[in-house]
Amino acid sequence: MASVLGISVAAAAENAFTLTIKDHRFEPAELRVPANQPATLTVKNLDATPEEFESKSLRIEKVIPGNSEATFTLRPLKSGRYKFVGEFHEDAAKGEVIAE
Ligand SMILES: [Cu+2]
């Protein structure tokens, strides 16, 4: 089991990306990832209030409490743009994953 898991963890570790939420905005608002490769995305909420990270195209929807983080597995993405929002502050908190 360890070796099977080791392969996927190692592959994911090469494509590990981080977004932060601060003052209800994402940094960076545009995150470039390699197309057609699995990746992990960690979203760190530096605000004191919860935020819901939501992306229909990435198929992610999760509430991240204040001063907490969550890590998601991104499936291999075709080239393109994948919008995401912080649903609790949708006017300010928005961005895109750009797979290329
Ligand atoms: Cu939602």
CSV table of C-alpha atoms and ligand atoms in Angstrom, one decimal:
chain,number,residue,atom,x,y,z
A,1,MET,CA,0.0,0.0,0.0
A,2,ALA,CA,2.8,2.4,0.9
A,3,SER,CA,4.4,2.2,-2.5
A,4,VAL,CA,1.1,2.7,-4.4
A,5,LEU,CA,0.3,5.7,-2.2
A,6,GLY,CA,3.9,6.9,-2.5
A,7,ILE,CA,3.6,7.3,-6.2
A,8,SER,CA,0.5,9.4,-6.1
A,9,VAL,CA,1.8,11.5,-3.2
A,10,ALA,CA,5.1,12.1,-5.0
A,11,ALA,CA,3.4,13.1,-8.2
A,12,ALA,CA,1.1,15.4,-6.4
A,13,ALA,CA,3.9,17.0,-4.4
A,14,GLU,CA,5.6,18.1,-7.6
A,15,ASN,CA,2.4,20.1,-8.5
A,16,ALA,CA,1.5,21.6,-5.2
A,17,PHE,CA,0.0,25.1,-5.2
A,18,THR,CA,-1.2,27.4,-2.6
A,19,LEU,CA,-3.8,30.2,-2.6
A,20,THR,CA,-4.4,32.5,0.3
A,21,ILE,CA,-7.6,34.4,1.3
A,22,LYS,CA,-7.0,37.7,3.0
A,23,ASP,CA,-9.5,40.5,3.4
A,24,HIS,CA,-11.9,38.3,1.4
A,25,ARG,CA,-9.6,38.2,-1.7
A,26,PHE,CA,-7.6,35.5,-3.2
A,27,GLU,CA,-3.9,35.8,-3.7
A,28,PRO,CA,-3.0,35.0,-6.4
A,29,ALA,CA,-6.3,35.6,-8.2
A,30,GLU,CA,-4.9,33.8,-11.2
A,31,LEU,CA,-3.1,30.6,-10.5
A,32,ARG,CA,-1.3,28.8,-13.3
A,33,VAL,CA,-1.0,25.0,-13.2
A,34,PRO,CA,0.2,22.5,-15.8
A,35,ALA,CA,-2.5,21.0,-17.9
A,36,ASN,CA,-3.2,17.3,-17.9
A,37,GLN,CA,-1.4,16.6,-14.6
A,38,PRO,CA,-2.8,15.9,-11.2
A,39,ALA,CA,-2.1,18.6,-8.6
A,40,THR,CA,-2.9,19.6,-5.1
A,41,LEU,CA,-4.3,23.0,-4.1
A,42,THR,CA,-4.0,24.2,-0.6
A,43,VAL,CA,-6.3,27.2,0.2
A,44,LYS,CA,-5.2,29.1,3.4
A,45,ASN,CA,-7.9,31.3,4.9
A,46,LEU,CA,-6.0,34.1,6.7
A,47,ASP,CA,-9.2,35.9,7.6
A,48,ALA,CA,-10.9,35.4,10.9
A,49,THR,CA,-14.2,34.6,9.3
A,50,PRO,CA,-15.1,31.4,7.4
A,51,GLU,CA,-15.1,31.3,3.6
A,52,GLU,CA,-16.6,28.8,1.2
A,53,PHE,CA,-14.2,27.9,-1.6
A,54,GLU,CA,-16.4,27.0,-4.5
A,55,SER,CA,-15.8,26.1,-8.1
A,56,LYS,CA,-18.3,24.3,-10.2
A,57,SER,CA,-15.8,23.6,-13.0
A,58,LEU,CA,-13.2,22.2,-10.5
A,59,ARG,CA,-16.0,20.4,-8.6
A,60,ILE,CA,-14.9,21.8,-5.3
A,61,GLU,CA,-17.1,23.2,-2.6
A,62,LYS,CA,-15.9,23.4,0.9
A,63,VAL,CA,-16.2,25.8,3.9
A,64,ILE,CA,-12.8,26.7,5.3
A,65,PRO,CA,-13.1,28.1,8.8
A,66,GLY,CA,-11.2,31.3,9.7
A,67,ASN,CA,-7.4,31.0,10.2
A,68,SER,CA,-7.6,27.5,8.7
A,69,GLU,CA,-6.6,25.7,5.5
A,70,ALA,CA,-7.9,23.0,3.3
A,71,THR,CA,-6.1,20.9,0.7
A,72,PHE,CA,-7.8,19.7,-2.5
A,73,THR,CA,-6.8,17.2,-5.2
A,74,LEU,CA,-7.1,18.7,-8.6
A,75,ARG,CA,-7.9,16.2,-11.3
A,76,PRO,CA,-5.8,16.5,-14.5
A,77,LEU,CA,-7.2,19.6,-16.2
A,78,LYS,CA,-7.6,20.3,-19.8
A,79,SER,CA,-6.1,23.6,-20.9
A,80,GLY,CA,-8.4,26.3,-20.0
A,81,ARG,CA,-9.7,28.6,-17.3
A,82,TYR,CA,-11.5,27.4,-14.2
A,83,LYS,CA,-13.3,30.0,-12.2
A,84,PHE,CA,-13.5,29.9,-8.4
A,85,VAL,CA,-15.2,32.1,-5.8
A,86,GLY,CA,-15.4,32.6,-2.1
A,87,GLU,CA,-19.1,32.2,-1.9
A,88,PHE,CA,-19.5,34.1,1.3
A,89,HIS,CA,-17.8,37.2,-0.2
A,90,GLU,CA,-18.5,36.6,-3.9
A,91,ASP,CA,-18.1,40.3,-4.9
A,92,ALA,CA,-14.4,40.4,-3.7
A,93,ALA,CA,-13.3,36.8,-3.5
A,94,LYS,CA,-12.9,35.4,-7.0
A,95,GLY,CA,-10.3,34.1,-9.3
A,96,GLU,CA,-9.3,31.5,-11.8
A,97,VAL,CA,-7.1,28.5,-12.1
A,98,ILE,CA,-5.4,28.6,-15.5
A,99,ALA,CA,-4.3,25.2,-16.8
A,100,GLU,CA,-1.8,25.5,-19.6
B,1,CU,CU,-21.6,26.8,-2.1
